[in-house]
Amino acid sequence: MHMTFEHVSCDLCGGEKYKLRYRKPDNWLWLNQFEFPVVECLNCGLVYVNPRPPESSMADYYPKGYHDNRDSEGHMLRYKIQAEFLPPLQDENVLDIGCARGDWLIYLKGLYPRIKACGIDSYADSTKSGDVHLMCRKLPECRFHDSEFDIITSWAVFEHLHRPSEYFKEVARILKAKGAFVMLVTNSESLYGKKAFVEDVPRHLFHFSETMLQKYAEKYGLIMTSCLYDDRLFDGRGIGTFYYWFLFKAGITWQHIYFSQFSKTQRLAGNIGAALDRIVFKKHWEAERKKSGILIAKFTKP
Ligand SMILES: [Zn+2]
C-alpha cells in the first residue's frame, strides 16, 4: 500500500490555521501506525483530520463488506427509530445520501408505499429492491434538479466526506422550500469526541457539532430547526474517557497499544479506567444533557 496524505484548509471557512486536539491512529484496521492529527480551526472552530488520506486512497480504509448486511435485525430497529425523525409521509420524493444498498429506503417504502425513493452511495453497487432508485455516485455528480426533493436524509455519512461543504451546497439546491433535511453525525463537543477517542479516525474526517452545523446551514441557505441528542441509533456515550486517561497517565502511547506492550502497573491502570467508564457511563446522562457524541440535526429551506 502506497501511503499519501494531504494537508487541507478548513472546509467551512477556508482557514489555514488550527490547533491540535489529539492524535489517533487507525486503531480499528491498523493499516499503518500513522497518528492522524485531529485539529480545530482557529477561525471557525471546525474539527477535522489534517493531514488525511486523499480521496483516491480512501478505499483502502474501508474493508470489503463494510457496506454489506445493513438489513439485519439490528439495522431494522435502527430504521424504525430513524422514521420517527421524519414527518408522516404520503407521496414525497425522498433522497438518502450514503444509502449503502438502500435498506433504509426499502424500510421507509414499506411504511409509505407511495413515496418515491432515491439513494446515492459512492460505494454501493446494488440494491435488493427495484422500488429504490440507486445511484453509485457522489452527490454533486448526480445532477438532480433544483428543489427536486421533499425529504433528504443522511445517517452517519457527512463525517466521512472529504468536502462536506459541497454536499451542504448541493442539498440546499435540490431540497424543496419547506422541505426537510435530516442528518445524523458525531458531536465533536462531547466526551466521545474530545476525550474518549471513539471517533473512527481516519474514516471520520470531520467531527461536527451543533454550532458548526448551524454555521454550515447559514452559509448555504438552510435553517436548522432542531438538534437532538439521541443515543438510540448509535452509542454516543464517552466510554473510553477514563480508560485512555489512566493509560496515558501511566505512560502508554499509541505505539505501546499497537505492540500490546503494557507493564503490570499500566494494565492495572487501564483496568481501573475501564471500570470507571462502566460506572460513570452506565446511564445515558450525556444524551439527556445534550452532550452525547451523536446528534441528529434537522434543517429546512426557507
Ligand atoms: Zn474554519
PDB file of C-alpha atoms and ligand atoms in Angstrom:
ATOM      1  CA  MET A   1       0.000   0.000   0.000  1.00  0.00           C
ATOM      2  CA  HIS A   2       1.385   3.331  -1.063  1.00  0.00           C
ATOM      3  CA  MET A   3       0.514   5.907   1.569  1.00  0.00           C
ATOM      4  CA  THR A   4      -0.091   9.505   0.738  1.00  0.00           C
ATOM      5  CA  PHE A   5      -1.513  12.256   2.880  1.00  0.00           C
ATOM      6  CA  GLU A   6      -2.936  15.622   2.002  1.00  0.00           C
ATOM      7  CA  HIS A   7      -2.865  18.778   4.083  1.00  0.00           C
ATOM      8  CA  VAL A   8      -6.083  20.765   3.700  1.00  0.00           C
ATOM      9  CA  SER A   9      -7.566  24.073   4.753  1.00  0.00           C
ATOM     10  CA  CYS A  10     -10.824  24.337   6.712  1.00  0.00           C
ATOM     11  CA  ASP A  11     -13.813  23.082   4.727  1.00  0.00           C
ATOM     12  CA  LEU A  12     -16.151  25.645   6.254  1.00  0.00           C
ATOM     13  CA  CYS A  13     -14.164  28.904   6.292  1.00  0.00           C
ATOM     14  CA  GLY A  14     -11.028  28.158   4.277  1.00  0.00           C
ATOM     15  CA  GLY A  15      -8.837  28.982   7.282  1.00  0.00           C
ATOM     16  CA  GLU A  16      -5.335  27.543   7.272  1.00  0.00           C
ATOM     17  CA  LYS A  17      -4.592  27.889  10.974  1.00  0.00           C
ATOM     18  CA  TYR A  18      -5.573  25.342  13.552  1.00  0.00           C
ATOM     19  CA  LYS A  19      -4.620  23.874  16.879  1.00  0.00           C
ATOM     20  CA  LEU A  20      -4.106  20.211  17.617  1.00  0.00           C
ATOM     21  CA  ARG A  21      -6.755  18.441  19.680  1.00  0.00           C
ATOM     22  CA  TYR A  22      -5.297  14.961  19.758  1.00  0.00           C
ATOM     23  CA  ARG A  23      -3.654  12.345  17.587  1.00  0.00           C
ATOM     24  CA  LYS A  24      -5.142   8.984  16.872  1.00  0.00           C
ATOM     25  CA  PRO A  25      -4.041   6.140  14.600  1.00  0.00           C
ATOM     26  CA  ASP A  26      -6.493   3.917  12.743  1.00  0.00           C
ATOM     27  CA  ASN A  27      -6.874   1.655  15.773  1.00  0.00           C
ATOM     28  CA  TRP A  28      -9.548  -0.407  14.049  1.00  0.00           C
ATOM     29  CA  LEU A  29      -7.716  -1.635  10.942  1.00  0.00           C
ATOM     30  CA  TRP A  30      -4.141  -0.616  11.808  1.00  0.00           C
ATOM     31  CA  LEU A  31      -3.264  -0.387   8.107  1.00  0.00           C
ATOM     32  CA  ASN A  32      -0.430   1.804   9.258  1.00  0.00           C
ATOM     33  CA  GLN A  33       0.712   3.353  12.508  1.00  0.00           C
ATOM     34  CA  PHE A  34       0.348   6.971  11.432  1.00  0.00           C
ATOM     35  CA  GLU A  35      -1.172   9.015  14.240  1.00  0.00           C
ATOM     36  CA  PHE A  36      -3.620  11.260  12.435  1.00  0.00           C
ATOM     37  CA  PRO A  37      -3.866  14.759  13.915  1.00  0.00           C
ATOM     38  CA  VAL A  38      -7.412  15.832  14.797  1.00  0.00           C
ATOM     39  CA  VAL A  39      -7.335  19.606  14.600  1.00  0.00           C
ATOM     40  CA  GLU A  40      -9.628  22.518  15.373  1.00  0.00           C
ATOM     41  CA  CYS A  41      -9.838  25.502  13.022  1.00  0.00           C
ATOM     42  CA  LEU A  42      -8.687  28.653  14.840  1.00  0.00           C
ATOM     43  CA  ASN A  43     -11.070  30.797  12.829  1.00  0.00           C
ATOM     44  CA  CYS A  44     -14.390  28.936  12.931  1.00  0.00           C
ATOM     45  CA  GLY A  45     -13.832  26.008  15.303  1.00  0.00           C
ATOM     46  CA  LEU A  46     -14.456  23.147  12.845  1.00  0.00           C
ATOM     47  CA  VAL A  47     -12.819  19.889  13.937  1.00  0.00           C
ATOM     48  CA  TYR A  48     -11.237  17.726  11.251  1.00  0.00           C
ATOM     49  CA  VAL A  49      -8.464  15.269  10.440  1.00  0.00           C
ATOM     50  CA  ASN A  50      -5.449  17.017   8.947  1.00  0.00           C
ATOM     51  CA  PRO A  51      -3.357  15.788   7.194  1.00  0.00           C
ATOM     52  CA  ARG A  52      -5.576  12.980   5.955  1.00  0.00           C
ATOM     53  CA  PRO A  53      -5.609  10.263   3.293  1.00  0.00           C
ATOM     54  CA  PRO A  54      -6.721  11.765  -0.035  1.00  0.00           C
ATOM     55  CA  GLU A  55      -9.963  10.601  -1.589  1.00  0.00           C
ATOM     56  CA  SER A  56      -8.050   8.415  -4.054  1.00  0.00           C
ATOM     57  CA  SER A  57      -6.609   6.228  -1.294  1.00  0.00           C
ATOM     58  CA  MET A  58      -9.627   6.223   0.998  1.00  0.00           C
ATOM     59  CA  ALA A  59     -10.985   2.914  -0.303  1.00  0.00           C
ATOM     60  CA  ASP A  60      -8.089   1.156   1.457  1.00  0.00           C
ATOM     61  CA  TYR A  61      -9.551   2.270   4.774  1.00  0.00           C
ATOM     62  CA  TYR A  62     -12.897   0.575   4.105  1.00  0.00           C
ATOM     63  CA  PRO A  63     -12.548  -3.204   4.218  1.00  0.00           C
ATOM     64  CA  LYS A  64     -14.530  -5.318   1.793  1.00  0.00           C
ATOM     65  CA  GLY A  65     -18.030  -5.861   3.096  1.00  0.00           C
ATOM     66  CA  TYR A  66     -18.091  -2.583   5.083  1.00  0.00           C
ATOM     67  CA  HIS A  67     -21.376  -1.590   3.441  1.00  0.00           C
ATOM     68  CA  ASP A  68     -22.983  -5.035   3.402  1.00  0.00           C
ATOM     69  CA  ASN A  69     -25.656  -6.575   5.585  1.00  0.00           C
ATOM     70  CA  ARG A  70     -27.458  -3.391   6.512  1.00  0.00           C
ATOM     71  CA  ASP A  71     -30.744  -5.289   6.549  1.00  0.00           C
ATOM     72  CA  SER A  72     -30.035  -7.265   9.731  1.00  0.00           C
ATOM     73  CA  GLU A  73     -32.431  -7.161  12.666  1.00  0.00           C
ATOM     74  CA  GLY A  74     -30.332  -4.562  14.493  1.00  0.00           C
ATOM     75  CA  HIS A  75     -30.401  -2.306  11.467  1.00  0.00           C
ATOM     76  CA  MET A  76     -34.160  -2.749  11.106  1.00  0.00           C
ATOM     77  CA  LEU A  77     -34.617  -1.468  14.636  1.00  0.00           C
ATOM     78  CA  ARG A  78     -32.454   1.493  13.690  1.00  0.00           C
ATOM     79  CA  TYR A  79     -34.653   2.270  10.676  1.00  0.00           C
ATOM     80  CA  LYS A  80     -37.755   2.170  12.859  1.00  0.00           C
ATOM     81  CA  ILE A  81     -36.219   4.845  15.081  1.00  0.00           C
ATOM     82  CA  GLN A  82     -34.967   6.857  12.091  1.00  0.00           C
ATOM     83  CA  ALA A  83     -38.510   7.037  10.760  1.00  0.00           C
ATOM     84  CA  GLU A  84     -39.518   8.778  13.996  1.00  0.00           C
ATOM     85  CA  PHE A  85     -37.390  11.737  12.982  1.00  0.00           C
ATOM     86  CA  LEU A  86     -39.380  12.277   9.795  1.00  0.00           C
ATOM     87  CA  PRO A  87     -42.815  13.825   9.416  1.00  0.00           C
ATOM     88  CA  PRO A  88     -45.584  11.419   8.287  1.00  0.00           C
ATOM     89  CA  LEU A  89     -45.158  10.899   4.537  1.00  0.00           C
ATOM     90  CA  GLN A  90     -47.539  10.336   1.622  1.00  0.00           C
ATOM     91  CA  ASP A  91     -46.144  10.614  -1.876  1.00  0.00           C
ATOM     92  CA  GLU A  92     -42.999  12.636  -1.252  1.00  0.00           C
ATOM     93  CA  ASN A  93     -39.788  12.496  -3.186  1.00  0.00           C
ATOM     94  CA  VAL A  94     -37.156  11.167  -0.760  1.00  0.00           C
ATOM     95  CA  LEU A  95     -33.383  11.095  -1.163  1.00  0.00           C
ATOM     96  CA  ASP A  96     -30.965   9.255   1.108  1.00  0.00           C
ATOM     97  CA  ILE A  97     -27.321  10.277   0.888  1.00  0.00           C
ATOM     98  CA  GLY A  98     -24.890   7.450   1.620  1.00  0.00           C
ATOM     99  CA  CYS A  99     -27.618   4.821   1.419  1.00  0.00           C
ATOM    100  CA  ALA A 100     -25.320   1.747   1.197  1.00  0.00           C
ATOM    101  CA  ARG A 101     -27.635  -0.765  -0.506  1.00  0.00           C
ATOM    102  CA  GLY A 102     -30.773   1.227   0.179  1.00  0.00           C
ATOM    103  CA  ASP A 103     -32.099  -0.859   3.062  1.00  0.00           C
ATOM    104  CA  TRP A 104     -33.334   2.200   4.954  1.00  0.00           C
ATOM    105  CA  LEU A 105     -35.223   3.382   1.886  1.00  0.00           C
ATOM    106  CA  ILE A 106     -36.721  -0.072   1.404  1.00  0.00           C
ATOM    107  CA  TYR A 107     -37.917   0.074   5.010  1.00  0.00           C
ATOM    108  CA  LEU A 108     -39.349   3.560   4.506  1.00  0.00           C
ATOM    109  CA  LYS A 109     -41.113   2.488   1.354  1.00  0.00           C
ATOM    110  CA  GLY A 110     -42.662  -0.340   3.353  1.00  0.00           C
ATOM    111  CA  LEU A 111     -44.107   2.280   5.698  1.00  0.00           C
ATOM    112  CA  TYR A 112     -45.148   4.684   2.981  1.00  0.00           C
ATOM    113  CA  PRO A 113     -45.574   2.757  -0.304  1.00  0.00           C
ATOM    114  CA  ARG A 114     -46.362   5.852  -2.371  1.00  0.00           C
ATOM    115  CA  ILE A 115     -43.121   7.739  -1.761  1.00  0.00           C
ATOM    116  CA  LYS A 116     -40.505   7.964  -4.481  1.00  0.00           C
ATOM    117  CA  ALA A 117     -37.205   6.730  -3.049  1.00  0.00           C
ATOM    118  CA  CYS A 118     -33.788   7.563  -4.419  1.00  0.00           C
ATOM    119  CA  GLY A 119     -30.497   6.632  -2.804  1.00  0.00           C
ATOM    120  CA  ILE A 120     -26.931   7.556  -3.622  1.00  0.00           C
ATOM    121  CA  ASP A 121     -23.723   5.944  -2.459  1.00  0.00           C
ATOM    122  CA  SER A 122     -20.267   6.111  -3.998  1.00  0.00           C
ATOM    123  CA  TYR A 123     -19.531   2.561  -2.868  1.00  0.00           C
ATOM    124  CA  ALA A 124     -22.813   0.703  -3.286  1.00  0.00           C
ATOM    125  CA  ASP A 125     -23.237  -1.454  -6.341  1.00  0.00           C
ATOM    126  CA  SER A 126     -26.697  -2.947  -5.967  1.00  0.00           C
ATOM    127  CA  THR A 127     -29.962  -2.852  -4.078  1.00  0.00           C
ATOM    128  CA  LYS A 128     -32.444  -5.609  -3.324  1.00  0.00           C
ATOM    129  CA  SER A 129     -35.431  -3.537  -4.328  1.00  0.00           C
ATOM    130  CA  GLY A 130     -36.497  -2.381  -7.740  1.00  0.00           C
ATOM    131  CA  ASP A 131     -38.524   0.307  -5.979  1.00  0.00           C
ATOM    132  CA  VAL A 132     -35.427   2.185  -4.930  1.00  0.00           C
ATOM    133  CA  HIS A 133     -33.531   4.175  -7.489  1.00  0.00           C
ATOM    134  CA  LEU A 134     -29.868   3.676  -6.602  1.00  0.00           C
ATOM    135  CA  MET A 135     -27.094   5.844  -7.982  1.00  0.00           C
ATOM    136  CA  CYS A 136     -23.479   4.900  -7.427  1.00  0.00           C
ATOM    137  CA  ARG A 137     -22.142   8.441  -7.476  1.00  0.00           C
ATOM    138  CA  LYS A 138     -21.141  11.349  -5.312  1.00  0.00           C
ATOM    139  CA  LEU A 139     -23.935  13.830  -4.696  1.00  0.00           C
ATOM    140  CA  PRO A 140     -22.531  16.720  -6.770  1.00  0.00           C
ATOM    141  CA  GLU A 141     -22.224  14.342  -9.748  1.00  0.00           C
ATOM    142  CA  CYS A 142     -25.894  13.283  -9.673  1.00  0.00           C
ATOM    143  CA  ARG A 143     -27.170  16.422 -11.398  1.00  0.00           C
ATOM    144  CA  PHE A 144     -30.524  16.474  -9.663  1.00  0.00           C
ATOM    145  CA  HIS A 145     -32.926  19.290 -10.494  1.00  0.00           C
ATOM    146  CA  ASP A 146     -33.325  22.356  -8.305  1.00  0.00           C
ATOM    147  CA  SER A 147     -35.827  21.720  -5.474  1.00  0.00           C
ATOM    148  CA  GLU A 148     -36.318  18.105  -6.532  1.00  0.00           C
ATOM    149  CA  PHE A 149     -36.691  16.501  -3.082  1.00  0.00           C
ATOM    150  CA  ASP A 150     -39.192  16.948  -0.264  1.00  0.00           C
ATOM    151  CA  ILE A 151     -37.120  14.954   2.205  1.00  0.00           C
ATOM    152  CA  ILE A 152     -33.373  14.347   2.292  1.00  0.00           C
ATOM    153  CA  THR A 153     -31.772  12.115   4.904  1.00  0.00           C
ATOM    154  CA  SER A 154     -28.189  11.204   5.655  1.00  0.00           C
ATOM    155  CA  TRP A 155     -27.320   8.882   8.522  1.00  0.00           C
ATOM    156  CA  ALA A 156     -23.736   8.860   9.762  1.00  0.00           C
ATOM    157  CA  VAL A 157     -22.349   9.886   6.388  1.00  0.00           C
ATOM    158  CA  PHE A 158     -21.225  13.531   6.434  1.00  0.00           C
ATOM    159  CA  GLU A 159     -18.353  12.802   8.833  1.00  0.00           C
ATOM    160  CA  HIS A 160     -16.929  10.503   6.123  1.00  0.00           C
ATOM    161  CA  LEU A 161     -16.932  13.107   3.340  1.00  0.00           C
ATOM    162  CA  HIS A 162     -13.825  14.808   2.028  1.00  0.00           C
ATOM    163  CA  ARG A 163     -15.658  18.039   1.237  1.00  0.00           C
ATOM    164  CA  PRO A 164     -18.892  18.301   3.245  1.00  0.00           C
ATOM    165  CA  SER A 165     -19.356  21.908   2.064  1.00  0.00           C
ATOM    166  CA  GLU A 166     -20.071  20.623  -1.470  1.00  0.00           C
ATOM    167  CA  TYR A 167     -22.784  18.389  -0.069  1.00  0.00           C
ATOM    168  CA  PHE A 168     -24.369  21.150   2.032  1.00  0.00           C
ATOM    169  CA  LYS A 169     -24.417  23.394  -1.002  1.00  0.00           C
ATOM    170  CA  GLU A 170     -25.996  20.705  -3.156  1.00  0.00           C
ATOM    171  CA  VAL A 171     -28.586  19.745  -0.511  1.00  0.00           C
ATOM    172  CA  ALA A 172     -29.605  23.398  -0.266  1.00  0.00           C
ATOM    173  CA  ARG A 173     -30.084  23.457  -4.035  1.00  0.00           C
ATOM    174  CA  ILE A 174     -32.037  20.224  -4.515  1.00  0.00           C
ATOM    175  CA  LEU A 175     -34.244  20.470  -1.399  1.00  0.00           C
ATOM    176  CA  LYS A 176     -37.705  21.941  -1.903  1.00  0.00           C
ATOM    177  CA  ALA A 177     -38.648  25.075   0.018  1.00  0.00           C
ATOM    178  CA  LYS A 178     -40.165  23.989   3.360  1.00  0.00           C
ATOM    179  CA  GLY A 179     -38.688  20.518   2.787  1.00  0.00           C
ATOM    180  CA  ALA A 180     -36.728  18.667   5.455  1.00  0.00           C
ATOM    181  CA  PHE A 181     -33.115  17.596   5.607  1.00  0.00           C
ATOM    182  CA  VAL A 182     -32.318  15.219   8.483  1.00  0.00           C
ATOM    183  CA  MET A 183     -28.762  14.175   9.270  1.00  0.00           C
ATOM    184  CA  LEU A 184     -27.004  12.181  11.945  1.00  0.00           C
ATOM    185  CA  VAL A 185     -23.367  12.967  12.687  1.00  0.00           C
ATOM    186  CA  THR A 186     -20.938  12.640  15.567  1.00  0.00           C
ATOM    187  CA  ASN A 187     -20.535  15.503  18.008  1.00  0.00           C
ATOM    188  CA  SER A 188     -17.061  16.974  18.461  1.00  0.00           C
ATOM    189  CA  GLU A 189     -18.154  18.774  21.640  1.00  0.00           C
ATOM    190  CA  SER A 190     -18.705  15.632  23.681  1.00  0.00           C
ATOM    191  CA  LEU A 191     -16.522  13.323  25.739  1.00  0.00           C
ATOM    192  CA  TYR A 192     -16.944  10.884  22.843  1.00  0.00           C
ATOM    193  CA  GLY A 193     -15.388  13.449  20.518  1.00  0.00           C
ATOM    194  CA  LYS A 194     -12.893  15.061  22.877  1.00  0.00           C
ATOM    195  CA  LYS A 195     -11.583  12.576  25.420  1.00  0.00           C
ATOM    196  CA  ALA A 196     -12.764   9.057  24.733  1.00  0.00           C
ATOM    197  CA  PHE A 197     -11.100   8.568  21.328  1.00  0.00           C
ATOM    198  CA  VAL A 198     -14.239   6.976  19.899  1.00  0.00           C
ATOM    199  CA  GLU A 199     -14.222   8.911  16.617  1.00  0.00           C
ATOM    200  CA  ASP A 200     -13.396   6.456  13.872  1.00  0.00           C
ATOM    201  CA  VAL A 201     -10.281   8.203  12.544  1.00  0.00           C
ATOM    202  CA  PRO A 202      -9.408   8.444   9.683  1.00  0.00           C
ATOM    203  CA  ARG A 203     -12.806   7.309   8.320  1.00  0.00           C
ATOM    204  CA  HIS A 204     -14.443  10.135  10.296  1.00  0.00           C
ATOM    205  CA  LEU A 205     -12.708  13.050   8.631  1.00  0.00           C
ATOM    206  CA  PHE A 206     -14.989  15.748  10.070  1.00  0.00           C
ATOM    207  CA  HIS A 207     -16.299  15.932  13.607  1.00  0.00           C
ATOM    208  CA  PHE A 208     -19.238  18.320  13.612  1.00  0.00           C
ATOM    209  CA  SER A 209     -21.196  19.959  16.406  1.00  0.00           C
ATOM    210  CA  GLU A 210     -24.479  21.831  16.738  1.00  0.00           C
ATOM    211  CA  THR A 211     -22.668  25.184  16.386  1.00  0.00           C
ATOM    212  CA  MET A 212     -20.717  24.096  13.332  1.00  0.00           C
ATOM    213  CA  LEU A 213     -23.794  22.676  11.598  1.00  0.00           C
ATOM    214  CA  GLN A 214     -25.558  25.940  12.255  1.00  0.00           C
ATOM    215  CA  LYS A 215     -22.684  27.771  10.557  1.00  0.00           C
ATOM    216  CA  TYR A 216     -22.829  25.440   7.557  1.00  0.00           C
ATOM    217  CA  ALA A 217     -26.593  25.925   7.338  1.00  0.00           C
ATOM    218  CA  GLU A 218     -26.240  29.700   7.453  1.00  0.00           C
ATOM    219  CA  LYS A 219     -23.551  29.689   4.790  1.00  0.00           C
ATOM    220  CA  TYR A 220     -25.527  27.543   2.352  1.00  0.00           C
ATOM    221  CA  GLY A 221     -29.036  28.882   2.922  1.00  0.00           C
ATOM    222  CA  LEU A 222     -30.582  26.274   5.189  1.00  0.00           C
ATOM    223  CA  ILE A 223     -32.216  26.770   8.583  1.00  0.00           C
ATOM    224  CA  MET A 224     -31.579  24.401  11.469  1.00  0.00           C
ATOM    225  CA  THR A 225     -34.946  23.618  13.011  1.00  0.00           C
ATOM    226  CA  SER A 226     -33.772  21.236  15.721  1.00  0.00           C
ATOM    227  CA  CYS A 227     -30.744  19.456  17.073  1.00  0.00           C
ATOM    228  CA  LEU A 228     -31.432  16.319  19.082  1.00  0.00           C
ATOM    229  CA  TYR A 229     -29.018  14.248  21.098  1.00  0.00           C
ATOM    230  CA  ASP A 230     -30.159  10.676  20.870  1.00  0.00           C
ATOM    231  CA  ASP A 231     -28.155   7.559  21.700  1.00  0.00           C
ATOM    232  CA  ARG A 232     -30.640   5.043  20.357  1.00  0.00           C
ATOM    233  CA  LEU A 233     -29.236   4.844  16.830  1.00  0.00           C
ATOM    234  CA  PHE A 234     -25.566   4.780  17.760  1.00  0.00           C
ATOM    235  CA  ASP A 235     -23.985   4.876  21.190  1.00  0.00           C
ATOM    236  CA  GLY A 236     -22.745   8.417  21.880  1.00  0.00           C
ATOM    237  CA  ARG A 237     -21.501   7.812  25.400  1.00  0.00           C
ATOM    238  CA  GLY A 238     -17.981   8.812  26.386  1.00  0.00           C
ATOM    239  CA  ILE A 239     -16.878   5.258  27.138  1.00  0.00           C
ATOM    240  CA  GLY A 240     -13.081   5.272  26.965  1.00  0.00           C
ATOM    241  CA  THR A 241     -12.628   8.637  28.666  1.00  0.00           C
ATOM    242  CA  PHE A 242     -11.254   7.123  31.867  1.00  0.00           C
ATOM    243  CA  TYR A 243      -9.597   4.153  30.190  1.00  0.00           C
ATOM    244  CA  TYR A 244      -7.392   6.313  27.994  1.00  0.00           C
ATOM    245  CA  TRP A 245      -6.849   8.949  30.674  1.00  0.00           C
ATOM    246  CA  PHE A 246      -5.439   6.337  33.051  1.00  0.00           C
ATOM    247  CA  LEU A 247      -3.413   4.616  30.329  1.00  0.00           C
ATOM    248  CA  PHE A 248      -1.819   7.795  29.047  1.00  0.00           C
ATOM    249  CA  LYS A 249      -1.092   8.948  32.637  1.00  0.00           C
ATOM    250  CA  ALA A 250       0.635   5.598  33.147  1.00  0.00           C
ATOM    251  CA  GLY A 251       2.933   6.355  30.190  1.00  0.00           C
ATOM    252  CA  ILE A 252       1.172   4.353  27.491  1.00  0.00           C
ATOM    253  CA  THR A 253       1.353   5.629  23.895  1.00  0.00           C
ATOM    254  CA  TRP A 254      -0.479   4.503  20.752  1.00  0.00           C
ATOM    255  CA  GLN A 255       2.662   2.632  19.823  1.00  0.00           C
ATOM    256  CA  HIS A 256       2.505   0.656  23.067  1.00  0.00           C
ATOM    257  CA  ILE A 257      -1.108  -0.148  22.265  1.00  0.00           C
ATOM    258  CA  TYR A 258      -0.166  -1.301  18.754  1.00  0.00           C
ATOM    259  CA  PHE A 259       2.512  -3.661  20.082  1.00  0.00           C
ATOM    260  CA  SER A 260       0.458  -4.596  23.181  1.00  0.00           C
ATOM    261  CA  GLN A 261       3.326  -3.527  25.406  1.00  0.00           C
ATOM    262  CA  PHE A 262       1.834  -2.995  28.828  1.00  0.00           C
ATOM    263  CA  SER A 263       3.555  -3.378  32.193  1.00  0.00           C
ATOM    264  CA  LYS A 264       1.548  -4.830  35.055  1.00  0.00           C
ATOM    265  CA  THR A 265       1.004  -1.369  36.524  1.00  0.00           C
ATOM    266  CA  GLN A 266      -0.127   0.001  33.170  1.00  0.00           C
ATOM    267  CA  ARG A 267      -2.522  -2.883  32.710  1.00  0.00           C
ATOM    268  CA  LEU A 268      -3.929  -2.180  36.161  1.00  0.00           C
ATOM    269  CA  ALA A 269      -4.320   1.496  35.291  1.00  0.00           C
ATOM    270  CA  GLY A 270      -6.249   0.526  32.173  1.00  0.00           C
ATOM    271  CA  ASN A 271      -8.494  -1.809  34.150  1.00  0.00           C
ATOM    272  CA  ILE A 272      -9.278   0.878  36.716  1.00  0.00           C
ATOM    273  CA  GLY A 273     -10.114   3.311  33.903  1.00  0.00           C
ATOM    274  CA  ALA A 274     -12.347   0.795  32.155  1.00  0.00           C
ATOM    275  CA  ALA A 275     -14.162   0.052  35.428  1.00  0.00           C
ATOM    276  CA  LEU A 276     -14.762   3.772  35.981  1.00  0.00           C
ATOM    277  CA  ASP A 277     -16.072   4.053  32.396  1.00  0.00           C
ATOM    278  CA  ARG A 278     -18.562   1.301  33.083  1.00  0.00           C
ATOM    279  CA  ILE A 279     -19.835   3.038  36.203  1.00  0.00           C
ATOM    280  CA  VAL A 280     -19.883   6.640  35.012  1.00  0.00           C
ATOM    281  CA  PHE A 281     -21.379   5.890  31.597  1.00  0.00           C
ATOM    282  CA  LYS A 282     -23.832   3.240  32.723  1.00  0.00           C
ATOM    283  CA  LYS A 283     -26.688   5.623  32.045  1.00  0.00           C
ATOM    284  CA  HIS A 284     -27.120   7.817  29.007  1.00  0.00           C
ATOM    285  CA  TRP A 285     -26.905  11.042  31.032  1.00  0.00           C
ATOM    286  CA  GLU A 286     -24.954  12.781  28.277  1.00  0.00           C
ATOM    287  CA  ALA A 287     -27.841  12.448  25.816  1.00  0.00           C
ATOM    288  CA  GLU A 288     -30.196  13.904  28.429  1.00  0.00           C
ATOM    289  CA  ARG A 289     -27.864  16.879  28.889  1.00  0.00           C
ATOM    290  CA  LYS A 290     -27.402  17.406  25.140  1.00  0.00           C
ATOM    291  CA  LYS A 291     -23.788  16.288  25.388  1.00  0.00           C
ATOM    292  CA  SER A 292     -23.945  12.952  23.599  1.00  0.00           C
ATOM    293  CA  GLY A 293     -21.403  12.067  20.931  1.00  0.00           C
ATOM    294  CA  ILE A 294     -24.261  11.508  18.473  1.00  0.00           C
ATOM    295  CA  LEU A 295     -26.532  14.268  17.251  1.00  0.00           C
ATOM    296  CA  ILE A 296     -29.429  14.407  14.847  1.00  0.00           C
ATOM    297  CA  ALA A 297     -29.935  17.756  13.183  1.00  0.00           C
ATOM    298  CA  LYS A 298     -32.941  18.806  11.156  1.00  0.00           C
ATOM    299  CA  PHE A 299     -32.911  21.587   8.598  1.00  0.00           C
ATOM    300  CA  THR A 300     -35.367  23.240   6.299  1.00  0.00           C
ATOM    301  CA  LYS A 301     -35.083  25.600   3.391  1.00  0.00           C
ATOM    302  CA  PRO A 302     -36.826  28.986   3.512  1.00  0.00           C
TER     303      PRO A 302
HETATM  304 ZN    ZN B   1     -12.671  27.190   9.773  1.00  0.00          ZN
END
